[in-house]
Coordinates of C-alpha atoms in Angstrom, one line a residue:
M9 CA 0.0 0.0 0.0
D10 CA 1.4 3.4 -1.0
N11 CA 1.3 6.2 1.6
P12 CA -1.0 4.5 4.1
L13 CA -2.7 6.8 6.6
V14 CA -2.2 5.7 10.3
S15 CA -4.5 6.9 13.0
I16 CA -2.8 7.1 16.4
I17 CA -5.4 7.0 19.3
I18 CA -4.4 8.4 22.7
P19 CA -6.9 8.5 25.6
V20 CA -6.0 11.3 28.1
Y21 CA -6.7 11.1 31.8
K22 CA -4.6 12.2 34.7
V23 CA -1.3 12.0 32.8
E24 CA 0.2 15.5 33.2
R25 CA 3.5 13.9 34.2
Y26 CA 3.7 11.9 31.0
I27 CA 1.7 13.5 28.2
E28 CA 4.5 15.7 26.9
R29 CA 6.9 12.8 26.5
C30 CA 4.1 10.8 24.8
L31 CA 3.2 13.5 22.3
L32 CA 6.8 14.4 21.5
S33 CA 7.4 10.8 20.6
V34 CA 4.5 11.0 18.1
M35 CA 5.8 14.3 16.7
R36 CA 9.3 12.8 16.2
Q37 CA 8.0 9.9 14.0
E38 CA 9.7 9.4 10.6
C39 CA 6.8 10.2 8.3
Q40 CA 8.3 9.6 4.9
G41 CA 5.9 7.5 2.9
V42 CA 3.3 7.6 5.7
S43 CA 0.5 10.0 6.5
M44 CA -0.5 10.3 10.2
E45 CA -3.3 11.7 12.3
C46 CA -3.2 11.7 16.1
I47 CA -6.5 11.6 17.9
L48 CA -6.4 12.8 21.6
V49 CA -9.5 11.8 23.6
D50 CA -9.9 14.1 26.6
D51 CA -11.7 11.8 29.0
C52 CA -12.6 14.8 31.3
T53 CA -9.1 14.8 32.8
P54 CA -9.1 17.0 36.0
D55 CA -5.4 17.9 35.8
D56 CA -3.3 20.0 33.3
S57 CA -2.8 17.2 30.8
M58 CA -4.9 18.8 28.0
E59 CA -3.3 22.2 28.6
I60 CA 0.1 20.7 28.1
A61 CA -1.1 18.9 25.0
E62 CA -2.7 22.0 23.5
R63 CA 0.5 24.0 24.0
L64 CA 2.6 21.3 22.3
I65 CA 0.2 21.1 19.4
A66 CA 0.1 24.9 19.0
E67 CA 3.9 25.0 18.8
Y68 CA 4.2 22.0 16.5
E69 CA 5.0 22.3 12.8
G70 CA 5.2 18.9 11.2
Q71 CA 3.3 16.3 9.1
V72 CA 1.1 14.8 11.9
T73 CA -2.4 16.1 12.0
F74 CA -3.8 16.4 15.5
H75 CA -7.4 16.2 16.5
I76 CA -8.8 16.7 20.0
I77 CA -12.1 15.0 21.0
R78 CA -13.6 15.9 24.3
H79 CA -16.0 13.8 26.4
E80 CA -18.7 15.5 28.4
Q81 CA -18.2 13.1 31.2
N82 CA -15.5 10.6 32.2
G83 CA -16.1 7.2 30.6
G84 CA -12.9 5.3 31.3
L85 CA -10.3 3.9 29.0
P86 CA -12.5 1.5 27.0
V87 CA -14.9 4.3 26.1
A88 CA -12.1 6.7 25.3
R89 CA -10.6 4.1 22.9
N90 CA -14.1 3.6 21.3
T91 CA -14.4 7.3 20.8
G92 CA -11.0 7.4 19.1
M93 CA -11.9 4.5 16.8
A94 CA -15.2 6.3 15.8
H95 CA -13.3 9.4 14.8
A96 CA -10.4 7.6 13.1
T97 CA -10.1 7.9 9.3
G98 CA -6.8 5.9 8.8
D99 CA -6.2 2.7 7.0
Y100 CA -4.5 1.5 10.2
L101 CA -5.0 2.2 13.9
L102 CA -2.3 2.3 16.6
F103 CA -3.4 2.6 20.3
V104 CA -1.0 4.4 22.6
D105 CA -1.5 4.8 26.3
S106 CA -0.7 8.4 27.3
D107 CA 1.8 7.5 30.0
D108 CA 3.8 5.5 27.4
Y109 CA 5.8 6.6 24.4
L110 CA 6.9 5.4 20.9
T111 CA 10.4 4.9 19.6
D112 CA 11.2 7.4 16.9
D113 CA 11.0 4.8 14.2
C114 CA 7.9 3.0 15.5
I115 CA 5.5 4.0 12.7
R116 CA 8.0 3.4 9.9
K117 CA 8.9 -0.1 11.1
L118 CA 5.3 -1.2 11.6
T119 CA 4.1 0.2 8.3
D120 CA 7.1 -1.2 6.4
V121 CA 5.6 -4.6 7.2
V122 CA 2.1 -4.0 5.8
R123 CA 3.6 -2.4 2.6
A124 CA 5.9 -5.5 2.1
F125 CA 3.1 -7.9 3.1
P126 CA -0.3 -6.4 2.2
E127 CA -2.1 -9.6 3.4
V128 CA -0.9 -8.9 7.0
Q129 CA -3.7 -7.2 9.0
V130 CA -2.1 -6.8 12.4
V131 CA 1.5 -6.1 13.2
K132 CA 3.1 -6.0 16.7
G133 CA 6.5 -4.7 17.6
N134 CA 8.4 -5.5 20.8
H135 CA 8.4 -3.3 23.9
I136 CA 10.4 -2.5 27.0
G137 CA 9.4 -1.4 30.4
R138 CA 7.7 -4.7 31.4
A139 CA 8.2 -8.3 30.3
S140 CA 9.1 -8.2 26.6
V141 CA 8.1 -10.7 23.9
I142 CA 10.7 -13.4 23.6
S143 CA 11.4 -13.0 19.9
S144 CA 12.7 -16.6 19.5
H145 CA 9.3 -17.9 20.5
V146 CA 7.6 -16.2 17.5
P147 CA 8.2 -17.4 14.0
G148 CA 9.3 -14.8 11.5
G149 CA 7.2 -13.7 8.5
P150 CA 3.4 -13.6 8.2
L151 CA 1.6 -16.1 10.5
D152 CA -1.7 -17.7 9.7
N153 CA -4.8 -17.7 12.0
D154 CA -4.1 -21.1 13.6
T155 CA -0.5 -20.1 14.5
I156 CA -1.6 -16.7 15.7
L157 CA -4.3 -18.1 18.1
E158 CA -2.0 -20.7 19.5
L159 CA 0.7 -18.1 20.3
L160 CA -1.9 -15.8 21.8
Y161 CA -3.5 -18.4 24.0
M162 CA -0.1 -19.6 25.3
G163 CA 0.8 -16.0 26.2
V164 CA 3.6 -15.7 23.7
I165 CA 1.8 -12.8 22.0
P166 CA 0.6 -10.3 24.6
V167 CA -3.1 -9.4 24.8
M168 CA -2.4 -5.7 25.3
V169 CA -3.6 -3.6 22.4
W170 CA -1.0 -0.9 22.6
N171 CA 2.0 -1.1 20.2
T172 CA -0.2 -2.9 17.7
L173 CA -0.8 -1.7 14.1
I174 CA -4.3 -2.9 13.1
K175 CA -6.0 -2.6 9.8
R176 CA -9.2 -0.5 10.4
S177 CA -11.3 -2.5 8.0
V178 CA -11.0 -5.6 10.3
I179 CA -12.3 -3.6 13.2
V180 CA -15.2 -2.1 11.1
Q181 CA -16.2 -5.4 9.6
G182 CA -16.0 -7.2 12.9
Q183 CA -17.8 -4.4 14.7
L184 CA -15.2 -4.6 17.4
S185 CA -15.4 -2.3 20.4
F186 CA -14.0 -2.2 23.9
R187 CA -16.4 -3.3 26.7
Q188 CA -17.4 -0.4 28.8
G189 CA -16.7 -0.5 32.5
L190 CA -14.2 -3.4 32.4
V191 CA -10.7 -3.5 33.6
F192 CA -8.6 -6.1 31.6
E193 CA -10.8 -5.1 28.6
D194 CA -7.7 -5.9 26.4
N195 CA -8.3 -9.5 27.1
L196 CA -11.7 -9.7 25.4
W197 CA -10.9 -7.3 22.6
S198 CA -7.6 -8.8 21.6
V199 CA -9.1 -12.4 21.5
Y200 CA -11.9 -11.3 19.2
L201 CA -9.5 -9.3 17.1
F202 CA -7.1 -12.2 16.5
R203 CA -9.9 -14.6 15.9
S204 CA -11.1 -12.4 13.0
I205 CA -7.9 -11.9 11.1
D206 CA -6.1 -14.1 8.5
F207 CA -2.5 -13.0 8.9
F208 CA -0.4 -11.4 11.6
M209 CA 3.3 -10.5 11.9
F210 CA 5.6 -9.8 14.8
I211 CA 8.8 -7.8 14.5
P212 CA 11.5 -8.2 17.2
D213 CA 12.5 -4.5 17.1
V214 CA 11.5 -2.4 20.1
T215 CA 8.9 0.1 19.0
Y216 CA 7.3 1.1 22.3
H217 CA 8.2 2.1 25.9
Y218 CA 5.8 1.0 28.6
E219 CA 5.7 3.1 31.7
M220 CA 5.6 1.0 34.9
N221 CA 3.2 3.4 36.6
A222 CA 2.8 3.1 40.3
D223 CA -0.9 2.9 39.9
S224 CA -0.7 0.0 37.4
I225 CA -2.6 -3.2 38.3
Q226 CA -0.1 -5.4 36.5
G227 CA 2.7 -7.3 38.1
E228 CA 6.0 -8.1 36.6
N229 CA 6.5 -11.7 37.5
D230 CA 3.5 -13.0 39.4
V231 CA 1.2 -14.8 37.0
V232 CA -1.8 -14.4 39.2
I233 CA -1.8 -10.7 39.9
C234 CA -5.4 -9.4 40.0
P235 CA -6.3 -7.1 42.9
P236 CA -9.5 -8.1 44.7
K237 CA -11.3 -4.9 43.7
Y238 CA -11.2 -6.1 40.1
L239 CA -12.5 -9.6 40.8
S240 CA -16.0 -8.8 39.3
H241 CA -14.3 -7.7 36.1
M242 CA -12.3 -10.9 35.8
I243 CA -15.3 -13.1 36.5
T244 CA -17.2 -11.4 33.7
I245 CA -14.4 -12.0 31.3
V246 CA -13.9 -15.7 32.4
D247 CA -17.7 -16.2 32.0
E248 CA -17.6 -14.9 28.4
F249 CA -14.5 -16.8 27.5
M250 CA -16.1 -20.0 28.7
D251 CA -19.2 -19.3 26.6
T252 CA -17.0 -18.8 23.5
F253 CA -14.6 -21.7 24.1
D254 CA -12.3 -22.3 21.2
M255 CA -12.7 -26.0 20.7
S256 CA -10.5 -26.0 17.6
H257 CA -7.5 -25.0 19.8
F258 CA -8.5 -26.9 22.8
V259 CA -5.2 -27.4 24.6
P260 CA -3.7 -23.8 24.3
Y261 CA -7.1 -22.3 25.0
T262 CA -7.4 -24.4 28.1
F263 CA -4.1 -22.9 29.3
F264 CA -5.4 -19.5 28.4
M265 CA -8.4 -20.1 30.6
M266 CA -6.4 -21.6 33.5
K267 CA -4.4 -18.4 33.9
R268 CA -7.5 -16.4 34.2
F269 CA -9.0 -18.8 36.7
M270 CA -5.8 -18.5 38.7
Q271 CA -6.1 -14.8 38.8
M272 CA -9.8 -15.0 39.8
F273 CA -9.3 -17.6 42.6
D274 CA -6.2 -15.8 43.9
S275 CA -8.3 -12.6 44.3
M276 CA -11.0 -14.5 46.1
T277 CA -8.6 -15.9 48.7
K278 CA -7.3 -12.4 49.4
D279 CA -10.8 -10.8 49.9
R280 CA -12.7 -12.2 52.8
Q281 CA -15.6 -10.0 52.0
I282 CA -16.3 -11.8 48.8
S283 CA -20.0 -12.7 48.5
A284 CA -21.3 -16.3 48.5
E285 CA -22.9 -15.6 45.1
F286 CA -19.5 -14.8 43.6
C287 CA -17.9 -17.9 45.1
L288 CA -20.7 -20.1 43.8
H289 CA -20.4 -18.6 40.3
A290 CA -16.7 -19.1 40.2
K291 CA -17.0 -22.7 41.3
K292 CA -19.5 -23.4 38.6
L293 CA -17.2 -21.9 36.0
R294 CA -14.3 -24.0 37.4
N295 CA -16.4 -27.1 37.3
K296 CA -17.5 -26.4 33.7
L297 CA -13.8 -26.1 32.6
M298 CA -12.9 -29.3 34.3
R299 CA -15.8 -31.3 32.9
L300 CA -15.0 -30.0 29.4
T301 CA -11.4 -31.1 29.8
L302 CA -12.4 -34.5 31.1
N303 CA -15.0 -35.0 28.4
N304 CA -12.4 -34.3 25.8
F305 CA -10.1 -37.0 27.3
H306 CA -7.2 -34.6 28.2
L307 CA -6.3 -36.4 31.4
T308 CA -3.0 -34.6 31.8
L309 CA -4.8 -31.3 31.9
V310 CA -7.4 -32.7 34.3
V311 CA -4.7 -33.7 36.8
F312 CA -3.1 -30.3 36.4
E313 CA -6.4 -28.5 37.0
L314 CA -7.1 -30.6 40.1
L315 CA -3.7 -29.5 41.5
L316 CA -4.4 -25.9 40.7
F317 CA -8.0 -25.5 41.7
Q318 CA -8.8 -27.9 44.5
P319 CA -10.3 -26.6 46.7
F320 CA -9.4 -23.1 45.3
R321 CA -5.7 -22.5 45.4
G322 CA -3.8 -25.8 45.3
L323 CA -0.3 -25.0 43.9
M324 CA -1.0 -21.3 43.9
R325 CA -0.2 -21.0 47.6
F326 CA 3.5 -21.5 46.7
R327 CA 5.3 -18.3 45.5
W328 CA 7.9 -20.3 43.7
F329 CA 5.2 -22.0 41.6
R330 CA 3.5 -18.7 40.8
H331 CA 6.7 -17.0 39.7
N332 CA 7.8 -20.0 37.6
Y333 CA 4.4 -20.9 36.2
N334 CA 5.4 -20.1 32.6
H335 CA 8.2 -22.7 32.7
I336 CA 6.0 -25.3 34.3
E337 CA 3.2 -24.6 31.8
K338 CA 5.5 -25.4 28.9
V339 CA 6.2 -28.9 30.3
I340 CA 2.5 -29.6 30.9
Y341 CA 1.7 -28.3 27.5
W342 CA 4.2 -30.6 25.8
L343 CA 2.7 -33.6 27.8
A344 CA -0.9 -32.6 26.9
K345 CA -0.1 -32.2 23.2

């Protein structure tokens, strides 16, 4: 594709410490052969984030076209991203969190892929600031749908939507939108995105810097990080994933589900105020997964699930297990396959 237009979508809320760095990284992009628009969504930020952004844009003389969209009331990150998508006109979208920033060659490197391989609908670069993608685990070149989903379910490809160049027509045709009111909304959206594409490509080059914000809910090593206050969000996501179980990728999808069950159950053991209704719902979901695994004759997975989930925690009480889960998972996956 000659001269593709890329729409960069940046939600803005309480990021006055970071917004200048983020926008300057957009302004420094190498734009030769690429047109760019940057959509800032002011989600009623109460600080000086937008004043800083407006000053930078007023002083800017370059090839990026900036648009500011203002919400009348705070809607949260999913709503802000949906607003950005609704106003985007580009051939491709790139989501950027406003406390993060791009490498100077991010757009060039990502768009080089889609110009060389027009069939590729989604491109991810690598990142630094939290656990990076292990490049050797991802095959080079365009990957078909089966390979994409297996890598996604096994956690090789991150579910985070930032640092991902996405063909807008895929989003429009699939009517993809972020679920309002959910934390971990990337989990749902990314799965539906990757299920709907034909070809994906990963490049090992770092194109994005993730800010380890003190307010972040993510952990660096512990696979079961999910603060109890977000338990209801995780249960909603697990419920939906069970209803849309990917039977054609049974083993990797079961591992995908187990990680989310681990997060859910760990939160429940930390919150003594959790309602009996929540506990009952979680148990029903757990039993549904275990019955499904047993009915499909995956005895290795059944044994592993018993160790993980009986009665709730099992192996999760051991910090060593939690921090080394990814290595253990590979062994169980090899046995299950």
